[in-house]
mmCIF file of C-alpha atoms in Angstrom:
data_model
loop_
_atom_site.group_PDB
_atom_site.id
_atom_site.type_symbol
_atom_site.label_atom_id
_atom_site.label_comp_id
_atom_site.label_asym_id
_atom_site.label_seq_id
_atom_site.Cartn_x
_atom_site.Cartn_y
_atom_site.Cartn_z
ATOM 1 C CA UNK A 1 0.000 0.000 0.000
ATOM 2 C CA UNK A 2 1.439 3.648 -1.066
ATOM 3 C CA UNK A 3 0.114 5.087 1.930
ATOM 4 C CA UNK A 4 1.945 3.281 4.302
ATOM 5 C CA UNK A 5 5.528 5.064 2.705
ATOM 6 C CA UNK A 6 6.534 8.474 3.474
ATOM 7 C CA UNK A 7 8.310 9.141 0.030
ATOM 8 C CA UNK A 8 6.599 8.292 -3.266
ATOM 9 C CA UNK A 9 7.834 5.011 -4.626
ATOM 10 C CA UNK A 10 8.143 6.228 -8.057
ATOM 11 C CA UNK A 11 11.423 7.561 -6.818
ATOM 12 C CA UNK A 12 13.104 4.159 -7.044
ATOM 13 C CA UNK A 13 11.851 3.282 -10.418
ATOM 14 C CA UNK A 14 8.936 2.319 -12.066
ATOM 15 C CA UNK A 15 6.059 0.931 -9.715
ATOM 16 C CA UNK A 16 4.084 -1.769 -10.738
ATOM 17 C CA UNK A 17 0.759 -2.467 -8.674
ATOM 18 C CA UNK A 18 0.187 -6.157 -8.095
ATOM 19 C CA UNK A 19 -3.498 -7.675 -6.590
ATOM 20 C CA UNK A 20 -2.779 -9.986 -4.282
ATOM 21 C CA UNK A 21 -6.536 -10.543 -3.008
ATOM 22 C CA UNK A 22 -7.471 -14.652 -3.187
ATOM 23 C CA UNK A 23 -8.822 -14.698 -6.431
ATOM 24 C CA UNK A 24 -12.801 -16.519 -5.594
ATOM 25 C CA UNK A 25 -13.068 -20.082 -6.136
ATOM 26 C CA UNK A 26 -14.483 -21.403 -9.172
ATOM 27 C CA UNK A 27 -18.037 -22.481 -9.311
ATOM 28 C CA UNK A 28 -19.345 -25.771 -9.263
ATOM 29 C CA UNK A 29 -19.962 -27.305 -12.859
ATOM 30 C CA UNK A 30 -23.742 -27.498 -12.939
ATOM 31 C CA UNK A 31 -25.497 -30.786 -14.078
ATOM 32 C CA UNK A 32 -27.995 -30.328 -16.849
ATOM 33 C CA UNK A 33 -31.337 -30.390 -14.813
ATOM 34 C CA UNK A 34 -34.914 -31.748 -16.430
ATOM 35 C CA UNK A 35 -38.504 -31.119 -15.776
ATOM 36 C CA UNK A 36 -39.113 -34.004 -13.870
ATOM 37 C CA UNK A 37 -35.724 -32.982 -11.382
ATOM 38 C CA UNK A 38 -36.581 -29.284 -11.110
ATOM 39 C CA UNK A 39 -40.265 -29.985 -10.577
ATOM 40 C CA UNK A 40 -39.302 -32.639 -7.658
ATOM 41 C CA UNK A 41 -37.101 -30.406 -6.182
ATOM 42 C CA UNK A 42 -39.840 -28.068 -5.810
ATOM 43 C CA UNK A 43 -41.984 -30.204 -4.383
ATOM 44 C CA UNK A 44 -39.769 -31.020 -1.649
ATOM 45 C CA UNK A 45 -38.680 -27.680 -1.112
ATOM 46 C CA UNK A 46 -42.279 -26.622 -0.686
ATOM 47 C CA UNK A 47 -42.511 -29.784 2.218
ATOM 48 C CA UNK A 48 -39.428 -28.473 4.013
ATOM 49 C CA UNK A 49 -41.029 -24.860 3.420
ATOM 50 C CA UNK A 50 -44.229 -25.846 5.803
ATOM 51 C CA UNK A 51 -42.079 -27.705 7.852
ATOM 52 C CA UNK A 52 -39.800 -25.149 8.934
ATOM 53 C CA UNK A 53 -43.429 -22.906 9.977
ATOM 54 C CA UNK A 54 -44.559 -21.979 6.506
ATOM 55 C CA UNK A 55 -43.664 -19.230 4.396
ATOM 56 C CA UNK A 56 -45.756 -16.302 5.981
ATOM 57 C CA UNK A 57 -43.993 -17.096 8.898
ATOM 58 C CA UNK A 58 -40.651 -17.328 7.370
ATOM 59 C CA UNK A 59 -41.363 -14.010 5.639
ATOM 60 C CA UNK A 60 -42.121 -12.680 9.063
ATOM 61 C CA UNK A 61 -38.921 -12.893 10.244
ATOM 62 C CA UNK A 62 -37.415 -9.439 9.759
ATOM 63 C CA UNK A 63 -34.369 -9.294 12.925
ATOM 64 C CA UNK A 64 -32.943 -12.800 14.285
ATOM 65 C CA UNK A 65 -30.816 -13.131 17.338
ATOM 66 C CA UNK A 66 -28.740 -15.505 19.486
ATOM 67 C CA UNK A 67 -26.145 -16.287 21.927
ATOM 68 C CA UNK A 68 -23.993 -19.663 22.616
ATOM 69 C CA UNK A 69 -20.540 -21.059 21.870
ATOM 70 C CA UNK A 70 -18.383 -21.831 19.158
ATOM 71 C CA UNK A 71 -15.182 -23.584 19.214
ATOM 72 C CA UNK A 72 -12.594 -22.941 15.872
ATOM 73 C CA UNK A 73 -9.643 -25.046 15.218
ATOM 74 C CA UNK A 74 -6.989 -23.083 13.790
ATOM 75 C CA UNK A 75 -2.914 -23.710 13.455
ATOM 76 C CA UNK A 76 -2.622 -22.770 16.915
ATOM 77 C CA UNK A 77 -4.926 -25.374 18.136
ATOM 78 C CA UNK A 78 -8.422 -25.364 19.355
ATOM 79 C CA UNK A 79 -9.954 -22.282 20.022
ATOM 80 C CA UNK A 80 -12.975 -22.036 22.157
ATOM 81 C CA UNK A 81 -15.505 -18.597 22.749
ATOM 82 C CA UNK A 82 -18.597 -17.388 23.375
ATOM 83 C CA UNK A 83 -20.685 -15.684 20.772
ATOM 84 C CA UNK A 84 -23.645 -13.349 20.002
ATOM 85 C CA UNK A 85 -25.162 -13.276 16.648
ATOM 86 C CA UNK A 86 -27.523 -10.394 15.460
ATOM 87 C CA UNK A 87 -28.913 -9.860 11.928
ATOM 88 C CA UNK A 88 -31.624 -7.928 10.211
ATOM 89 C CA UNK A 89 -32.940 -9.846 7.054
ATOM 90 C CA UNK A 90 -31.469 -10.248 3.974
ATOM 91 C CA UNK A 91 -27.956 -9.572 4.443
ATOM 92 C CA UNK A 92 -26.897 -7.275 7.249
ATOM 93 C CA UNK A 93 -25.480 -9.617 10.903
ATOM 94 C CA UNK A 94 -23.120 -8.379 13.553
ATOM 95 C CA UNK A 95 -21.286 -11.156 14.707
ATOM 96 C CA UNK A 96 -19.495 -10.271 19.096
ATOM 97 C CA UNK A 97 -17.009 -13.390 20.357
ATOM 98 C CA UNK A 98 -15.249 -13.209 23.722
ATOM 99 C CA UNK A 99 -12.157 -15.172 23.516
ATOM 100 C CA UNK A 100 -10.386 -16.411 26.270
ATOM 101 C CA UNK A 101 -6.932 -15.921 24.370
ATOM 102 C CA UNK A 102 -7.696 -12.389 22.596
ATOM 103 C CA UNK A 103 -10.372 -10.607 24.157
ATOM 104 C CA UNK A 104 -13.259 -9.268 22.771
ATOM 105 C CA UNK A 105 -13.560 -9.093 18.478
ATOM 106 C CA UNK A 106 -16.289 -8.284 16.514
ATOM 107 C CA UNK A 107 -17.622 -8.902 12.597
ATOM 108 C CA UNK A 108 -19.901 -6.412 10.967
ATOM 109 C CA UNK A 109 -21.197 -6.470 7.738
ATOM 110 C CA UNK A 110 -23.793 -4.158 6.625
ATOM 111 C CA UNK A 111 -24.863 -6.238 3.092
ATOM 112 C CA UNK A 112 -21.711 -4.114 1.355
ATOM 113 C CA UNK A 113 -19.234 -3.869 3.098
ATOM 114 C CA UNK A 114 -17.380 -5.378 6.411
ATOM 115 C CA UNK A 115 -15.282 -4.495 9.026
ATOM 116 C CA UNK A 116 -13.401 -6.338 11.983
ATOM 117 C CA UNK A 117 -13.385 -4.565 15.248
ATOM 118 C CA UNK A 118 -10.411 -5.797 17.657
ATOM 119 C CA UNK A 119 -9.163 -3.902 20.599
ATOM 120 C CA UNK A 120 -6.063 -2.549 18.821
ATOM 121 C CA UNK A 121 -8.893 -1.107 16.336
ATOM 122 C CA UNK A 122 -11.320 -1.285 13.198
ATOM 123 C CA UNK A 123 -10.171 -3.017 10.126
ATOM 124 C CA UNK A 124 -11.710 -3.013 6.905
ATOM 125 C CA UNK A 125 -12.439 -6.565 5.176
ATOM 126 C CA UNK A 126 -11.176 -7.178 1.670
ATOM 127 C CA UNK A 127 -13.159 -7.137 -1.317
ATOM 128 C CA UNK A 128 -13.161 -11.178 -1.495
ATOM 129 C CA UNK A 129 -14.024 -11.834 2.032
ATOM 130 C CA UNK A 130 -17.059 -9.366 1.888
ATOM 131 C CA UNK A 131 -17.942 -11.324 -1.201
ATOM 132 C CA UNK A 132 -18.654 -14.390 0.862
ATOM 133 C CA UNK A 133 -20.372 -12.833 2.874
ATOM 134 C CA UNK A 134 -22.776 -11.669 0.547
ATOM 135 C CA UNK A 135 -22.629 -15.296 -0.631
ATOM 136 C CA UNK A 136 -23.502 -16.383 3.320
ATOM 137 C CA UNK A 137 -26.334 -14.219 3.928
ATOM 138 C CA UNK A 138 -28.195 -15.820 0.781
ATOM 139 C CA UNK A 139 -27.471 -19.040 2.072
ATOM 140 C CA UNK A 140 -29.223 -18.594 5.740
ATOM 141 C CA UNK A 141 -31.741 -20.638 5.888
ATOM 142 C CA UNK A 142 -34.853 -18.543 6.448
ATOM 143 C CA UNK A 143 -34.236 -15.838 3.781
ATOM 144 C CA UNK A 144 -33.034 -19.022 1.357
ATOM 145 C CA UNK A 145 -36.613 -20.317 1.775
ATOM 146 C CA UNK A 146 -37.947 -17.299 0.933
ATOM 147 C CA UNK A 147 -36.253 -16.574 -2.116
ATOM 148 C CA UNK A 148 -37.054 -20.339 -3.122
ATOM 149 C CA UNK A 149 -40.531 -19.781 -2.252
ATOM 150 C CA UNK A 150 -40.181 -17.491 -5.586
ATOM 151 C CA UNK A 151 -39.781 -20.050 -8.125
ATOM 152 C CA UNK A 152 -37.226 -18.304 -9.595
ATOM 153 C CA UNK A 153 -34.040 -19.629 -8.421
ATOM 154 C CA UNK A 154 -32.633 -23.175 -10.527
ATOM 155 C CA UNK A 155 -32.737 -26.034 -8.363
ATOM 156 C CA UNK A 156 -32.560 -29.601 -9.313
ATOM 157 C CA UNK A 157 -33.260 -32.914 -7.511
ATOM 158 C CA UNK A 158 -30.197 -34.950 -7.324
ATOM 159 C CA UNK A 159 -31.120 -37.783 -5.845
ATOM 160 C CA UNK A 160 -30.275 -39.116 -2.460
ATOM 161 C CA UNK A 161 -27.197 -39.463 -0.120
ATOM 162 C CA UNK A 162 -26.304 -40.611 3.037
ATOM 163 C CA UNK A 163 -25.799 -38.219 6.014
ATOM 164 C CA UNK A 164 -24.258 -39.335 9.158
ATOM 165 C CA UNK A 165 -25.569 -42.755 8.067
ATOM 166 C CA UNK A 166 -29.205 -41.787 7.196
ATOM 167 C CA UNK A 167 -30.364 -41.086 3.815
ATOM 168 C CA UNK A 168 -30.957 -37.649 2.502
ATOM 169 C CA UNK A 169 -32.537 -36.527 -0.601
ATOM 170 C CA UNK A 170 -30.534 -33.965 -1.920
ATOM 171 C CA UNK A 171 -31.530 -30.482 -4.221
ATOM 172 C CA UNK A 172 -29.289 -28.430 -5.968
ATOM 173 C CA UNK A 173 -29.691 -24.991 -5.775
ATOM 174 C CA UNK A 174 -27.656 -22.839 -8.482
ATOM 175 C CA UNK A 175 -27.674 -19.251 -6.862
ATOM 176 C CA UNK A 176 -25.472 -16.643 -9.132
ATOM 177 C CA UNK A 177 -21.675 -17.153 -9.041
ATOM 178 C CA UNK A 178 -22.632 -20.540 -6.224
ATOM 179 C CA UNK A 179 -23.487 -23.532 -6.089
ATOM 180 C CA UNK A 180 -25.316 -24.679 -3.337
ATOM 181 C CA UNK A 181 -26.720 -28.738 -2.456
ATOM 182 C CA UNK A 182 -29.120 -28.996 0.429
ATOM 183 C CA UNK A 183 -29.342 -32.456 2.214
ATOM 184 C CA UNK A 184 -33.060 -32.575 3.246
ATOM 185 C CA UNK A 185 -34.110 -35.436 5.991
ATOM 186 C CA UNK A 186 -37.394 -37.163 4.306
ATOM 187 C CA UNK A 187 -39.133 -37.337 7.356
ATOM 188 C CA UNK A 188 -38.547 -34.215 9.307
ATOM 189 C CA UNK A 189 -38.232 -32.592 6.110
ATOM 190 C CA UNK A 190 -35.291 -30.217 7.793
ATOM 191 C CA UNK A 191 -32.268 -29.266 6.149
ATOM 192 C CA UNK A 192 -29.877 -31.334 7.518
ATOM 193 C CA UNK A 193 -26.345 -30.552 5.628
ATOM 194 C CA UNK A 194 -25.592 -27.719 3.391
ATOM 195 C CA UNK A 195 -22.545 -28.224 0.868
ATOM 196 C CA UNK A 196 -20.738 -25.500 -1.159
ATOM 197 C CA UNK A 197 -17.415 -24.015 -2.462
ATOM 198 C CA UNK A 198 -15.719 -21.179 -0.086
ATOM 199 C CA UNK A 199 -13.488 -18.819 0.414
ATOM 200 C CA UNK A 200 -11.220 -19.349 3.691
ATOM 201 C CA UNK A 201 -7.979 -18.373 4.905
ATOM 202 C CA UNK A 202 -6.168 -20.509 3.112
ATOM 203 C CA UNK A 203 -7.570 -20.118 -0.156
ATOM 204 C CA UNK A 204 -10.741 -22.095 -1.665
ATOM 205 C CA UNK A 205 -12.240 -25.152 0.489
ATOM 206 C CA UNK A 206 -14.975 -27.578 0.062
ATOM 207 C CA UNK A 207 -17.214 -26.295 3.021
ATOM 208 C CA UNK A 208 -20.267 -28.920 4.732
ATOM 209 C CA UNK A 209 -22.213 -27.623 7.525
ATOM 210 C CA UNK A 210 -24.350 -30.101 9.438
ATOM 211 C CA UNK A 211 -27.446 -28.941 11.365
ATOM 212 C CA UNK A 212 -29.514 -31.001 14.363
ATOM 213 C CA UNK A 213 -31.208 -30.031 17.316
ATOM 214 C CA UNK A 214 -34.361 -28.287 15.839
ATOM 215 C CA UNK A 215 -37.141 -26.440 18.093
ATOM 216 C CA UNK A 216 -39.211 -24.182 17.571
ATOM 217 C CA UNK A 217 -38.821 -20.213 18.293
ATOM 218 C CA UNK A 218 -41.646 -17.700 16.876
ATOM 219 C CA UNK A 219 -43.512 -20.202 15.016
ATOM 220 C CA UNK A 220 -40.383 -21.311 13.213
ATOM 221 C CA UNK A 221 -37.930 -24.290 13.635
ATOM 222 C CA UNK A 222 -34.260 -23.321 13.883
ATOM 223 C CA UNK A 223 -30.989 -25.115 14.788
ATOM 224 C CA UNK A 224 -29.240 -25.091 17.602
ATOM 225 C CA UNK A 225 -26.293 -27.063 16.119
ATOM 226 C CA UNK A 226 -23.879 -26.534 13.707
ATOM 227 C CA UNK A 227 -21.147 -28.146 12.758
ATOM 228 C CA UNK A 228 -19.057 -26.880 10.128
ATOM 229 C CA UNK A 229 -16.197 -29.292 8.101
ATOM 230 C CA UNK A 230 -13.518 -28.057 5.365
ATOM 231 C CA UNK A 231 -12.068 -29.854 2.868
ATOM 232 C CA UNK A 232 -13.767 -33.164 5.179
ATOM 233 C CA UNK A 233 -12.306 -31.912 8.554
ATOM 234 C CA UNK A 234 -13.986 -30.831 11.625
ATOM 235 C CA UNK A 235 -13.034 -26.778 11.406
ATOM 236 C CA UNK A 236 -15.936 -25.237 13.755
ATOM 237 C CA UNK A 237 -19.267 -25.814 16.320
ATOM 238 C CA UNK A 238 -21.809 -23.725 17.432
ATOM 239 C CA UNK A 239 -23.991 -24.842 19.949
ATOM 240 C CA UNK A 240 -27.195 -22.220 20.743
#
């Protein structure tokens, strides 16, 4: 960054700028879908639809908030914190952790833009991590039900795989620039596993996040754990 020198750098020769930002992972090929697959995966969508409350009480839902704790492992080990979770639907969340080894940290993002809030200070996000988090806040569950609800979003039946040794049907859903399969229980009708291509630390990973433990809050079900793998390996819990 120029700003961070007290002399311009043109005065050593000439400067070329070079983007070093982790370039976004490339989508998922998508599988050519038929009438039959598309109008299954409706059908089932509309089942887990009702079963999550049904859509006028999905569409209710304007502010959702909750408190628990997470544990992350990173390359320092296992880190454990408590959390609190605020967002206002479609796409703006404040995420507060308390950790033992760092103190307090916040994540903001307003549905544009994001910003980390530590106690040595606020520090913009780049570009390609606010970018999945614009991808994130489509995939949350309630406002992804809602925008199903429209019809207008590809999805596909897949057919059926197992999930922690059950079977699941599974629906593609082909969201712009993502690629999103939901594992859907065939009983309970909840989503039970949600599979996609992200962005991490480390460049791009093949992210899974397992949900259980559903009750009901306002009329709706939601869970209150999450388990999250990369690349096939445990990386984070949330219990609510």
């Amino acid at each position: 960054n120029r700003d961070h020198f007290d002399r311009p750098l043109t005065e050593f020769g000439q400067v070329t700028e070079i983007d070093i930002t982790i370039p976004q992972p490339p989508a998922e090929p998508l599988p050519q879908a038929s009438e039959v697959d598309t109008a299954k995966a409706r059908q089932i969508l509309a089942e887990v639809v009702k079963a999550y409350g049904g859509l006028e009480n999905l569409k209710a839902v304007k502010t959702v908030a909750s408190q628990g704790r997470m544990s992350v492992e990173t390359p320092m080990g296992r880190m454990d914190m408590t959390v609190k979770h605020a967002s206002v639907l479609p796409d703006k969340w404040r995420l507060d952790m308390n950790i033992p080894q760092a103190g307090d940290m916040s994540y903001v993002f307003n549905g544009q833009s994001a910003w980390m809030v530590t106690p040595q200070g606020t520090q913009p996000f780049p570009e390609s991590v606010v970018e999945e988090f614009k991808k994130g806040a489509v995939r949350e569950t309630i406002q992804l039900l809602v925008n199903l609800s429209n019809n207008q979003i590809p999805v596909q039946y897949l057919g059926t795989e197992d999930v922690k040794g059950k079977s699941a049907d599974v629906i593609q859903v082909n969201l712009p620039g993502d690629a999103l399969k939901l594992f859907i229980d065939p009983e309970s009708k909840y989503i039970v596993k949600k599979a996609y291509r992200a962005l991490a630390e480390e460049g791009p990973v093949d992210e899974e996040e397992f949900t259980e433990d559903y009750r009901e809050v306002g009329g709706i079900k939601i869970g209150y754990h999450v388990v999250t793998h990369r690349n096939g390996v445990p990386y984070a819990e949330v219990t609510f």
